[in-house]
mmCIF file of C-alpha atoms and ligand atoms in Angstrom:
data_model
loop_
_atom_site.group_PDB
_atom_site.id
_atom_site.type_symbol
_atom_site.label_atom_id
_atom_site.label_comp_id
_atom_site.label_asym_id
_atom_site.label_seq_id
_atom_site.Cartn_x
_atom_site.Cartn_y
_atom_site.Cartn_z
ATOM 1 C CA UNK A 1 136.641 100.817 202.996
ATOM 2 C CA UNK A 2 136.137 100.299 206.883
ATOM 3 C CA UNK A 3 137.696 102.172 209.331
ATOM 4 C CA UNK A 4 138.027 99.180 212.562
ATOM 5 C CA UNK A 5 138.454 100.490 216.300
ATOM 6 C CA UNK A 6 140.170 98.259 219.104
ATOM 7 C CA UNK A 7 140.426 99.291 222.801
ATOM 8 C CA UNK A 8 138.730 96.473 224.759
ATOM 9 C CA UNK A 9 141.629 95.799 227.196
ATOM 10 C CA UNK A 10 145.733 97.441 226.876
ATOM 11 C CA UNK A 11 146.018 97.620 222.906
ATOM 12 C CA UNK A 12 144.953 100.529 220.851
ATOM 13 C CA UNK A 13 144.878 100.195 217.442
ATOM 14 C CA UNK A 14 142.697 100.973 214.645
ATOM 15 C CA UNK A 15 142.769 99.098 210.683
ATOM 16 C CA UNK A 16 141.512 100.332 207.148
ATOM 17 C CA UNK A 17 140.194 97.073 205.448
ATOM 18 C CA UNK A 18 138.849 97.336 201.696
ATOM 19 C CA UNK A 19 135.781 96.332 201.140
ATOM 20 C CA UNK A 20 136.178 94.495 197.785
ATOM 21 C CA UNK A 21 139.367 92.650 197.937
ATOM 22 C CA UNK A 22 139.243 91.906 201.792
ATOM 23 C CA UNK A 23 142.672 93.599 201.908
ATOM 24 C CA UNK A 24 143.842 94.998 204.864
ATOM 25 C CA UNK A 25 145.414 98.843 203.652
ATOM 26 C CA UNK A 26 146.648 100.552 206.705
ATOM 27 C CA UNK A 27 147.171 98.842 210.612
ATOM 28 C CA UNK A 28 148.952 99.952 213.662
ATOM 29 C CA UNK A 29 149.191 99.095 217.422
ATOM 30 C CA UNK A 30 150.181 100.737 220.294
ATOM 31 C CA UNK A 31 150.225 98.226 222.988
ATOM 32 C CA UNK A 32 150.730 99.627 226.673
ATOM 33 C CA UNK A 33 152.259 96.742 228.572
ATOM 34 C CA UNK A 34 155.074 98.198 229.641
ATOM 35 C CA UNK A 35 152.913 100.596 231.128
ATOM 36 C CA UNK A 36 151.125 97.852 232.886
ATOM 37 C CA UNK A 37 153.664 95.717 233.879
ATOM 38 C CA UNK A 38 155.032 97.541 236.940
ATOM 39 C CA UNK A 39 151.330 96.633 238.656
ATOM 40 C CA UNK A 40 151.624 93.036 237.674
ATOM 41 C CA UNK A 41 148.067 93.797 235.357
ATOM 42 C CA UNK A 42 146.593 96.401 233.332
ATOM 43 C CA UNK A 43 144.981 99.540 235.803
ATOM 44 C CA UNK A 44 141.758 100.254 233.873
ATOM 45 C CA UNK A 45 141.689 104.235 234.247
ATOM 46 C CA UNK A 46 145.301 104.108 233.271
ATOM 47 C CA UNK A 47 144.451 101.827 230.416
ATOM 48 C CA UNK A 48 141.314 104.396 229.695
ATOM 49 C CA UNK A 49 143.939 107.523 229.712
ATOM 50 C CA UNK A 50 146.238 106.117 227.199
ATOM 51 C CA UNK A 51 143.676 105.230 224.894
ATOM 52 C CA UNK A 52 142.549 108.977 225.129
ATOM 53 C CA UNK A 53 145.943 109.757 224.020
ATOM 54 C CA UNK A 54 147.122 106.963 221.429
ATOM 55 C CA UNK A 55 144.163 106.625 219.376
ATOM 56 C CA UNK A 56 143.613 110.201 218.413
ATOM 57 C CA UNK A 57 147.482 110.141 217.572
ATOM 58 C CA UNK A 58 146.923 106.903 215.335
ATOM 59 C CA UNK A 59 143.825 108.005 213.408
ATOM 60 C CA UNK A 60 145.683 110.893 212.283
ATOM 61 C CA UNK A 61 147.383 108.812 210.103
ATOM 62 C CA UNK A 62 144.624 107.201 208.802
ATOM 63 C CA UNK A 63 143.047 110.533 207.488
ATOM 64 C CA UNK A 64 143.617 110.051 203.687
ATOM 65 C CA UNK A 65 141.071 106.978 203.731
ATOM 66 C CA UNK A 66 138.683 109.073 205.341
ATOM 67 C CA UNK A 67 137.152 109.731 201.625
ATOM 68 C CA UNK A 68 136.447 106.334 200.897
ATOM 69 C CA UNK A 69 135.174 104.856 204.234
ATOM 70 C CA UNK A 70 131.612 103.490 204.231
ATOM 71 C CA UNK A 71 131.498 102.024 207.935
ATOM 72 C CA UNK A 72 133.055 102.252 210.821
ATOM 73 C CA UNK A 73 133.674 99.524 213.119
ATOM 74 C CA UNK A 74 134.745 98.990 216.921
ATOM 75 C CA UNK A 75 134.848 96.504 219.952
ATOM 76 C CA UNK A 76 131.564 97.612 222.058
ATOM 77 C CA UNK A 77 132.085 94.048 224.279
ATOM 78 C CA UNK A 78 133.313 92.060 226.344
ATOM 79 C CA UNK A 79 135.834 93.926 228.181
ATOM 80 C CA UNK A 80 136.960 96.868 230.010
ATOM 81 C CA UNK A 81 134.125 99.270 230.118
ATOM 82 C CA UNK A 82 136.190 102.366 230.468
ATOM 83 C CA UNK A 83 138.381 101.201 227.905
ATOM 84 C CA UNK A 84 135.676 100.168 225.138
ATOM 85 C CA UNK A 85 134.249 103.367 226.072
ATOM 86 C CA UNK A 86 137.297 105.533 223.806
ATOM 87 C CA UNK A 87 136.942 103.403 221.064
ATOM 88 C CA UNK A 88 133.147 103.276 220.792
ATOM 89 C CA UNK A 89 133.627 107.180 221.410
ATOM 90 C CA UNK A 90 135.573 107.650 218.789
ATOM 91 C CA UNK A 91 133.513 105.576 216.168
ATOM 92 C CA UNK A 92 130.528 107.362 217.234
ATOM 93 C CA UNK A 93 131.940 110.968 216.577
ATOM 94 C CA UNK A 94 133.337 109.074 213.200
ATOM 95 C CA UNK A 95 130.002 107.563 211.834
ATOM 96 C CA UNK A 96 128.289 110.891 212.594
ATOM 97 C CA UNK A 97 130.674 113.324 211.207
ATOM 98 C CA UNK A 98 131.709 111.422 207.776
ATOM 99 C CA UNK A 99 127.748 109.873 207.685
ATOM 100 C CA UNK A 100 129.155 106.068 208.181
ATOM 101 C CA UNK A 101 127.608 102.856 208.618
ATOM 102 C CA UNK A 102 127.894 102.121 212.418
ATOM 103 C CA UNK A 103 129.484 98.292 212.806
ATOM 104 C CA UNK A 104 129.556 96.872 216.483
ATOM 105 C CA UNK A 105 131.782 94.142 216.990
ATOM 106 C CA UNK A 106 131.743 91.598 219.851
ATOM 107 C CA UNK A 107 135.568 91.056 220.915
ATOM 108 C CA UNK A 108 135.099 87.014 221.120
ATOM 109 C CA UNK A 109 133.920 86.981 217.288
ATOM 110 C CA UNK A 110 136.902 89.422 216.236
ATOM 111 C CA UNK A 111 138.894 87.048 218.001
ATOM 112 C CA UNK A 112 137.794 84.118 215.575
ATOM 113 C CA UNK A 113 138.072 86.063 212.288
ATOM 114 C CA UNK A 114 141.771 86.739 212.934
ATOM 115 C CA UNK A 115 141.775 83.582 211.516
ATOM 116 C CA UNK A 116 140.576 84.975 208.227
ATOM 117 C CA UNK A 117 143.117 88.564 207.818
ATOM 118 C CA UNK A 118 145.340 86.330 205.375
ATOM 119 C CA UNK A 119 143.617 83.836 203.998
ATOM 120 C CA UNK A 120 140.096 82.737 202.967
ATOM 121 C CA UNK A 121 137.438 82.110 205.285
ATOM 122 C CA UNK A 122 136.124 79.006 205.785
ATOM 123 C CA UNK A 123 133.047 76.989 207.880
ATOM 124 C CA UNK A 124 132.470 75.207 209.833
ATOM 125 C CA UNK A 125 135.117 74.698 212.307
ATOM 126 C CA UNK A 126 135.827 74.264 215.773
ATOM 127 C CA UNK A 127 137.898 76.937 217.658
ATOM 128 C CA UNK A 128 139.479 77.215 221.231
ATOM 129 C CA UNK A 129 139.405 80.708 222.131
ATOM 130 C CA UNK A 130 142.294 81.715 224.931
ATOM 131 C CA UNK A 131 142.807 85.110 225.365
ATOM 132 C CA UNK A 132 143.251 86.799 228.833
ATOM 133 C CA UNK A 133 139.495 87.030 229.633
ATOM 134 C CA UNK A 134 138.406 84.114 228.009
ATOM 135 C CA UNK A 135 138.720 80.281 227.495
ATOM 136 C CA UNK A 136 136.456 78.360 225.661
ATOM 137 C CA UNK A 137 135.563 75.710 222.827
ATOM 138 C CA UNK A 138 133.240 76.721 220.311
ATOM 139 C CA UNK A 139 131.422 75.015 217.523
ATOM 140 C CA UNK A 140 131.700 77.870 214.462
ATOM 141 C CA UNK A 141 129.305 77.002 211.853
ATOM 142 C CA UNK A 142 128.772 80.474 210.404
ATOM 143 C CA UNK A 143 128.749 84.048 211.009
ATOM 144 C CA UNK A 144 125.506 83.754 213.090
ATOM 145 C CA UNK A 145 125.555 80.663 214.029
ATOM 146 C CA UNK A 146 128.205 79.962 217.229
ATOM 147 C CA UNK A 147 127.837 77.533 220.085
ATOM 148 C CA UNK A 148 129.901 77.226 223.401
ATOM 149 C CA UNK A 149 131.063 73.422 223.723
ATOM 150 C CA UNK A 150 132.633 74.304 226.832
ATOM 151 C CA UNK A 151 134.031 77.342 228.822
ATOM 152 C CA UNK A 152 136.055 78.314 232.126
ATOM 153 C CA UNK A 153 134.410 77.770 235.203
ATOM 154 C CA UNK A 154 136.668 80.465 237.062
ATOM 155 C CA UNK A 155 140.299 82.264 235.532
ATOM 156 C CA UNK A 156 140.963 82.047 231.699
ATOM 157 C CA UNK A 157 144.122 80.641 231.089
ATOM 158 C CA UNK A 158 145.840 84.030 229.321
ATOM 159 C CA UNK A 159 144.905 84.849 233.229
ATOM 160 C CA UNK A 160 146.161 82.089 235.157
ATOM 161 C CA UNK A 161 149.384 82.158 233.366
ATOM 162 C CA UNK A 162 149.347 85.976 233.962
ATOM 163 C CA UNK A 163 149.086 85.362 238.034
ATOM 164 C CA UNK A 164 151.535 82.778 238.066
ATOM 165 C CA UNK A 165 154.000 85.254 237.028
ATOM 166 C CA UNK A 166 152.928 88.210 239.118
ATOM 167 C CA UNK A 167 153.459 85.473 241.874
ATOM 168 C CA UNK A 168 157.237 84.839 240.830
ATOM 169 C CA UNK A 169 157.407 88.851 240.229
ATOM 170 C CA UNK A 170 158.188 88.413 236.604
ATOM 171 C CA UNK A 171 155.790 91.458 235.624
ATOM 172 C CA UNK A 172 152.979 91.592 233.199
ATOM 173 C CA UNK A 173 152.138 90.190 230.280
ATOM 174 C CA UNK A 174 153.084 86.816 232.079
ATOM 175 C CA UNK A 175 152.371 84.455 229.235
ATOM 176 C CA UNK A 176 155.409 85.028 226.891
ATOM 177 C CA UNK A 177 157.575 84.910 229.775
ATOM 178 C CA UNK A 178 156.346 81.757 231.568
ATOM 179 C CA UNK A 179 156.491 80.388 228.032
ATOM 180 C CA UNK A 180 160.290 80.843 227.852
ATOM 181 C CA UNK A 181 161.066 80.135 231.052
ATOM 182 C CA UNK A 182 159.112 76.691 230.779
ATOM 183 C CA UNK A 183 161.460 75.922 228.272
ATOM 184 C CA UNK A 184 164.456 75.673 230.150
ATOM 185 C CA UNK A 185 162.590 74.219 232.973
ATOM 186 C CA UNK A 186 161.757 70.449 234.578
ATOM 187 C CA UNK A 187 157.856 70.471 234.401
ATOM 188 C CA UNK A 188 158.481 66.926 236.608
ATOM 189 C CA UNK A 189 159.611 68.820 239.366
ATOM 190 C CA UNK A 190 156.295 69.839 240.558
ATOM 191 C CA UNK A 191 153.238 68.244 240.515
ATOM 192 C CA UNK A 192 150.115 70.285 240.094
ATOM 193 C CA UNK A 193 147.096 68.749 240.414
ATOM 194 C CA UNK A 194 145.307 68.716 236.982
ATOM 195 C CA UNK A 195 142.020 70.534 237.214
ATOM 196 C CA UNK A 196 138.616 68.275 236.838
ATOM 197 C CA UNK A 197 141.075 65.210 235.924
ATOM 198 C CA UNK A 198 138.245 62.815 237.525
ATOM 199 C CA UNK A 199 135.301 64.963 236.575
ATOM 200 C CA UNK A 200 132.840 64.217 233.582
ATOM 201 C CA UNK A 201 132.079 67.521 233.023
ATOM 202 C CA UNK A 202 133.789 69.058 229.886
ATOM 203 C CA UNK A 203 134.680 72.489 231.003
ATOM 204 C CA UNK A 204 138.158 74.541 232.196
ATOM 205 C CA UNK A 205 139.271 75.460 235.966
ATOM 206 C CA UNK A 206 142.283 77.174 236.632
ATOM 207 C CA UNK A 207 141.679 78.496 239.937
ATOM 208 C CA UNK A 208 142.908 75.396 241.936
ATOM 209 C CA UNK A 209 145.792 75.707 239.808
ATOM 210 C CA UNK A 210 146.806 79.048 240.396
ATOM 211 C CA UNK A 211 146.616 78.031 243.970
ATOM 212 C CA UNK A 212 148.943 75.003 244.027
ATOM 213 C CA UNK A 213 151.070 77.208 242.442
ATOM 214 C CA UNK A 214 151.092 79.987 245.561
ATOM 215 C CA UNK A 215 151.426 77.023 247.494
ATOM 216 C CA UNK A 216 154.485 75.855 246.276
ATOM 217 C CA UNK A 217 156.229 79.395 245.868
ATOM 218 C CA UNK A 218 155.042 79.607 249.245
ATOM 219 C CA UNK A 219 156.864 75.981 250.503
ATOM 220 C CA UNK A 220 160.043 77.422 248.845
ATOM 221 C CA UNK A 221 160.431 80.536 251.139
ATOM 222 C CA UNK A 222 158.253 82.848 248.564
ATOM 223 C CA UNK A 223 158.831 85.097 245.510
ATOM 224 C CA UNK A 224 161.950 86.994 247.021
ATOM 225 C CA UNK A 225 163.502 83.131 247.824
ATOM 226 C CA UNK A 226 163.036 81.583 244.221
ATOM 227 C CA UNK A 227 166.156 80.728 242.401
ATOM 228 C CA UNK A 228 166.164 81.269 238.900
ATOM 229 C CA UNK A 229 166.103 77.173 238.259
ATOM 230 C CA UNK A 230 162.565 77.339 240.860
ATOM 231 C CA UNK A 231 161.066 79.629 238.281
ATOM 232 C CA UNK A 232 161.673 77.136 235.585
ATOM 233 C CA UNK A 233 160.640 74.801 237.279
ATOM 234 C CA UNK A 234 157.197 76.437 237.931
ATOM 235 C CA UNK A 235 156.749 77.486 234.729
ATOM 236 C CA UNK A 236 157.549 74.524 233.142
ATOM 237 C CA UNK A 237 155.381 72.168 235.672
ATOM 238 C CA UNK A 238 152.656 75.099 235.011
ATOM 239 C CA UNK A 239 152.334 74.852 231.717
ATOM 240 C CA UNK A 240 152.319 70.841 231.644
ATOM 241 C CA UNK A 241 149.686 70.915 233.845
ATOM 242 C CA UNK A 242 147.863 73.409 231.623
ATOM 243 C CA UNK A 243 148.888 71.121 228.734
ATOM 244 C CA UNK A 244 146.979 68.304 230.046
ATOM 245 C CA UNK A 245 143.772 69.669 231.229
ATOM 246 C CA UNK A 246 143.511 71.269 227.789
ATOM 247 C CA UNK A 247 144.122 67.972 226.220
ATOM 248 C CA UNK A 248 141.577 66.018 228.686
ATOM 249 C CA UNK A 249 138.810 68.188 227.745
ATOM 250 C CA UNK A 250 139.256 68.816 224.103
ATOM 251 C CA UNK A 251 140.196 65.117 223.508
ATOM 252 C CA UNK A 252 136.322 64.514 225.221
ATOM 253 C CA UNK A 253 135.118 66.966 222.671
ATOM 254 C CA UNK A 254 136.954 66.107 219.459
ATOM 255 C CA UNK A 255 135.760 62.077 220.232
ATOM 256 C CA UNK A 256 132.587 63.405 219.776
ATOM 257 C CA UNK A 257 132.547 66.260 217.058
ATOM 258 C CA UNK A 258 132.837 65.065 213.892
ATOM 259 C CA UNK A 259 133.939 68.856 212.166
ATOM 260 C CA UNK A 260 137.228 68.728 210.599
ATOM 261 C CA UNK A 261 138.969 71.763 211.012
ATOM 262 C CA UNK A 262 139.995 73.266 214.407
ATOM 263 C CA UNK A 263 141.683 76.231 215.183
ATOM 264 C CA UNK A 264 143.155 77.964 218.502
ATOM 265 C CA UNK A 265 142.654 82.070 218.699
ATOM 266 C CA UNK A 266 143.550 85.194 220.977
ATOM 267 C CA UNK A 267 146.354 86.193 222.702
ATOM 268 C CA UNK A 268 147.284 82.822 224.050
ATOM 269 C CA UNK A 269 147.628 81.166 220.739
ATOM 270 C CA UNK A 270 150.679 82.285 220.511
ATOM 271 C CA UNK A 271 152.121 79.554 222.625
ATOM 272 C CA UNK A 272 154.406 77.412 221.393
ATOM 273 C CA UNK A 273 154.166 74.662 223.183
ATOM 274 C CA UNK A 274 150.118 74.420 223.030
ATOM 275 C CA UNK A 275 150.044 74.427 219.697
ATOM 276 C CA UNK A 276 152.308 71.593 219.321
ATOM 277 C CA UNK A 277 150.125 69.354 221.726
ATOM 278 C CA UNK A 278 147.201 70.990 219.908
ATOM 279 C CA UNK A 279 148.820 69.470 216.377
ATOM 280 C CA UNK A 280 149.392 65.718 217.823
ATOM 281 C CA UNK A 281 145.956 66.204 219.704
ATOM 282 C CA UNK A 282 144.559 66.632 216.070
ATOM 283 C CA UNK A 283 146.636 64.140 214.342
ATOM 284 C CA UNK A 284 145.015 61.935 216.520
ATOM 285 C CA UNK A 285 141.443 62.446 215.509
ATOM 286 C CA UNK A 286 142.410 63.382 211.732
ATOM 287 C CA UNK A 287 141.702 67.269 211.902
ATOM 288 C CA UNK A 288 143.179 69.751 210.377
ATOM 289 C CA UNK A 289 145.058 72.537 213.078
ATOM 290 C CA UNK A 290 144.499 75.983 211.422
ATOM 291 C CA UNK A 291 146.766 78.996 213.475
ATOM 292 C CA UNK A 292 146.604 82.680 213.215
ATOM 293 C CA UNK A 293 149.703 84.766 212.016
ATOM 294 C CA UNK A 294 152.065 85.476 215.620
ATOM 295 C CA UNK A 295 151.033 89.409 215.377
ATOM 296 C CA UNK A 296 147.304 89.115 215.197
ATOM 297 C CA UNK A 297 146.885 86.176 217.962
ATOM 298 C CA UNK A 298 146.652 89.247 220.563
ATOM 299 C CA UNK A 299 144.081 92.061 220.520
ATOM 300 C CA UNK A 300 143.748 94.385 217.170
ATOM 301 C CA UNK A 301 142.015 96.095 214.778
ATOM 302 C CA UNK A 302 142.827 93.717 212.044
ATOM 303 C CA UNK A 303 140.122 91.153 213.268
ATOM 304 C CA UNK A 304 137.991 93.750 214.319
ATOM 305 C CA UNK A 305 137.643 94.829 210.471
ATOM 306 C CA UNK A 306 138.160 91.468 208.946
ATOM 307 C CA UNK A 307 134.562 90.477 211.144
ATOM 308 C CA UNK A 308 133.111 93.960 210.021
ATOM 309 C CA UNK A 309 134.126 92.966 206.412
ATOM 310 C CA UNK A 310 131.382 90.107 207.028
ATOM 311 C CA UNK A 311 128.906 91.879 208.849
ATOM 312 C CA UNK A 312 129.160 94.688 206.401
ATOM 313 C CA UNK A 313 127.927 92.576 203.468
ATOM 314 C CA UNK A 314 125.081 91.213 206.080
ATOM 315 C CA UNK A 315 124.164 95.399 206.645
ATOM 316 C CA UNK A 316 124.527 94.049 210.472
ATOM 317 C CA UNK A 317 124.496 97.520 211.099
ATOM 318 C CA UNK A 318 124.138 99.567 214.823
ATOM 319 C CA UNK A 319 122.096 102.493 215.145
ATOM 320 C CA UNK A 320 124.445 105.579 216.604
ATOM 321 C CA UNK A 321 122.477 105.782 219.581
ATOM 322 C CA UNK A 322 122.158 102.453 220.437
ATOM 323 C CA UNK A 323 125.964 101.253 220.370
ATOM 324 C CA UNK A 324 127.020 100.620 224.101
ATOM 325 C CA UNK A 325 130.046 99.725 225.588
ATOM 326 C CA UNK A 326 129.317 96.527 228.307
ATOM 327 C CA UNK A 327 131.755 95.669 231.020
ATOM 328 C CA UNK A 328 132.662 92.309 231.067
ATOM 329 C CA UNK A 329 131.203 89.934 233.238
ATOM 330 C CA UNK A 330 131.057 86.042 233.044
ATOM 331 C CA UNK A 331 127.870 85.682 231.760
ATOM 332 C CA UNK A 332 127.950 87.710 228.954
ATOM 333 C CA UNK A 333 129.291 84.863 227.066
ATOM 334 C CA UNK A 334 126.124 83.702 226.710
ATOM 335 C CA UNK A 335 125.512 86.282 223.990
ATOM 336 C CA UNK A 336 127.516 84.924 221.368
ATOM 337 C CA UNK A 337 125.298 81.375 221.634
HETATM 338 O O1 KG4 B 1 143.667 88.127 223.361
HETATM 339 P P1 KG4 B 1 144.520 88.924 224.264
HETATM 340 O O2 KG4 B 1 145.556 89.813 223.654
HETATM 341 O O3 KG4 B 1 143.649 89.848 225.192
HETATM 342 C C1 KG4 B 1 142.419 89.459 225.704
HETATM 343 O O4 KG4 B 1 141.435 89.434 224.944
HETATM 344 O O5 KG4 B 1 142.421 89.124 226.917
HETATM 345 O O6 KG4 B 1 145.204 87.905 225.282
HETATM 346 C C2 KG4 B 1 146.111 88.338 226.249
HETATM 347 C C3 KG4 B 1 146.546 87.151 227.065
HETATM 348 C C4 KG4 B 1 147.377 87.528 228.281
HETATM 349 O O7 KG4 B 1 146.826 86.905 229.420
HETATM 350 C C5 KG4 B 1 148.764 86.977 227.952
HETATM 351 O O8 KG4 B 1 149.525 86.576 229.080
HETATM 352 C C6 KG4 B 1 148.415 85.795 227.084
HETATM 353 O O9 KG4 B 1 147.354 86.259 226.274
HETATM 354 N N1 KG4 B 1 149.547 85.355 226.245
HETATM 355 C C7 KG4 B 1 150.115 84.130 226.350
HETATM 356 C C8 KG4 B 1 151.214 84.134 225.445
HETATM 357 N N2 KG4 B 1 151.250 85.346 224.810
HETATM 358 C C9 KG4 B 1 150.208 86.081 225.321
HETATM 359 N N3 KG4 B 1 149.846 83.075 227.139
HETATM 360 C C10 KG4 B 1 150.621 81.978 227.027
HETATM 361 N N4 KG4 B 1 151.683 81.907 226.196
HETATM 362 C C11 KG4 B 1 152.017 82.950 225.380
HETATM 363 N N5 KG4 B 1 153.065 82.856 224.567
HETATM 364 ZN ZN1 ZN B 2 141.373 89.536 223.138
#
């Protein structure tokens, strides 16, 4: 078996995966939004503290695999350093003590194997990865082999829909709740300027979003003036805007891949209403939409061990001493090419 360790951003949870049959024996996940969401965004050292606390509480429970474990794996990067740092911690003092196999796991790659906790893996495929720290197209032809199509220029979306709410005060995570509000809402009322609309370069900008956005909630006599039909109407012209720009750029990029499956992964895959422009999008260019189950589209050890599963049975193994935690930083990216 193999013990998996998440705690790259606000979710601690750790996974028992067996080794043979792929299945996944024990999960849990403590996720500290509410924590977060009176700052409008997860506080790193409060992030850090609660880690400190919840995953010592949840490997407790996890104590009568402890026989049959042969690895241990956790998130080393990209994300918050202080936060990686309790997981990779923890795995350290684990692989030491019990004499494990030491499995490092980029978050991005976890990310993509969520697609695999309930059903067979397959290759190649193309994937667009939205989570709060990252958005991206990527060209998945095996475990090693990963290519960036195209990436963010500035904000990730999971991020630009997470300011947008912090700027209509509707707390933290913001994308579930600028999801339901855009349902009730006329996305005609405002219109955003989609990002890079006249630009030939396939790649993702949300900053000049985000600040159209403040602009308007500005015009409208700010947060404390919005009505409850403004916020709607944000959301809803938001997300359409969103919508498009995701649909201009992958349309560029589906004309000219020719790989037939294509899947959407992290935390913002959860969205409703992406994934049904997603599913026309691919209707359009005959490909096949593949989505991850609702409770692993966010951050968890499931994916974490379902990649380890892999990289077990390539003995893509980390020395004890050598496993760091990175903070993230734009560039680092570049590692999974
Ligand atoms: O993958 P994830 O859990 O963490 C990171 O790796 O960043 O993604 C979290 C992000 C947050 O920005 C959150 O607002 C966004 O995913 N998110 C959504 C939805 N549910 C979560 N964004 C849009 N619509 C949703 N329904
Ligand atoms: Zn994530």
């Amino acid at each position: 078996m193999i013990l998996s360790i998440e705690s790259s951003c606000d979710d601690s949870s750790i996974a028992v995966t067996e080794i043979s049959t792929k299945k996944l024996l024990f999960y849990k996940k403590i996720s500290q939004e509410s924590e977060h969401a009176k700052y409008g965004g997860v506080v790193p050292e409060l992030a850090s503290r609660l880690h400190a606390v919840t995953l010592p509480k949840i490997l407790e429970e996890t104590k009568e695999y402890f026989g049959s474990l042969k690895a241990v794996a956790v998130t080393n990067e990209p994300g918050l350093g202080v936060t990686l740092m309790e997981g990779v911690a923890m795995a350290k003092s684990l692989a030491s003590m019990l004499e494990l196999q030491l499995i490092a796991v980029n978050h991005l790659k976890a990310h993509i194997y969520s697609l695999f906790i309930e059903k067979e893996s397959f290759f190649p495929f193309l994937a667009l990865l939205v989570s709060g720290g990252h958005t991206m197209i990527l060209r998945v032809e095996s475990y090693e082999k990963i290519a960036i199509l195209a990436t963010t220029m500035d904000d990730s979306i999971g991020e630009s829909y997470d300011k947008c709410a912090k700027m209509m005060h509707l707390g933290y995570p913001g994308g579930p709740v600028i999801e339901a509000l855009a349902i009730e809402g006329d996305r005609d009322r405002f219109n955003f300027p989609i990002p890079l609309i006249n630009s030939p370069l396939i790649a993702f900008s949300l900053s000049g979003l985000k600040n159209a956005v403040r602009l308007q909630i500005e015009a409208l006599g700010g947060a404390e003036n919005l009505t409850m039909q403004d916020k709607r109407d944000i959301a809803a012209s938001f997300q359409k805007t969103i919508i498009a720009h995701l649909m201009q750029k992958s349309n560029k990029i589906f004309e000219r891949e020719k790989i037939e499956d294509f899947a959407i992964v992290g935390g913002v895959a959860a969205n409703r209403a992406i994934n049904d422009a997603f599913d026309t999008l691919c209707k359009k260019h005959n490909k096949r939409l593949h989505s991850v189950a609702l409770q692993y589209c966010s951050d968890n050890a499931a994916m974490v061990g379902r990649y380890a599963l892999d990289a077990y049975g390539k003995k893509d193994f980390c020395e004890i001493s050598k496993i760091e935690s990175i903070v993230s930083k734009k560039d680092k990216n570049r590692k999974l090419l």
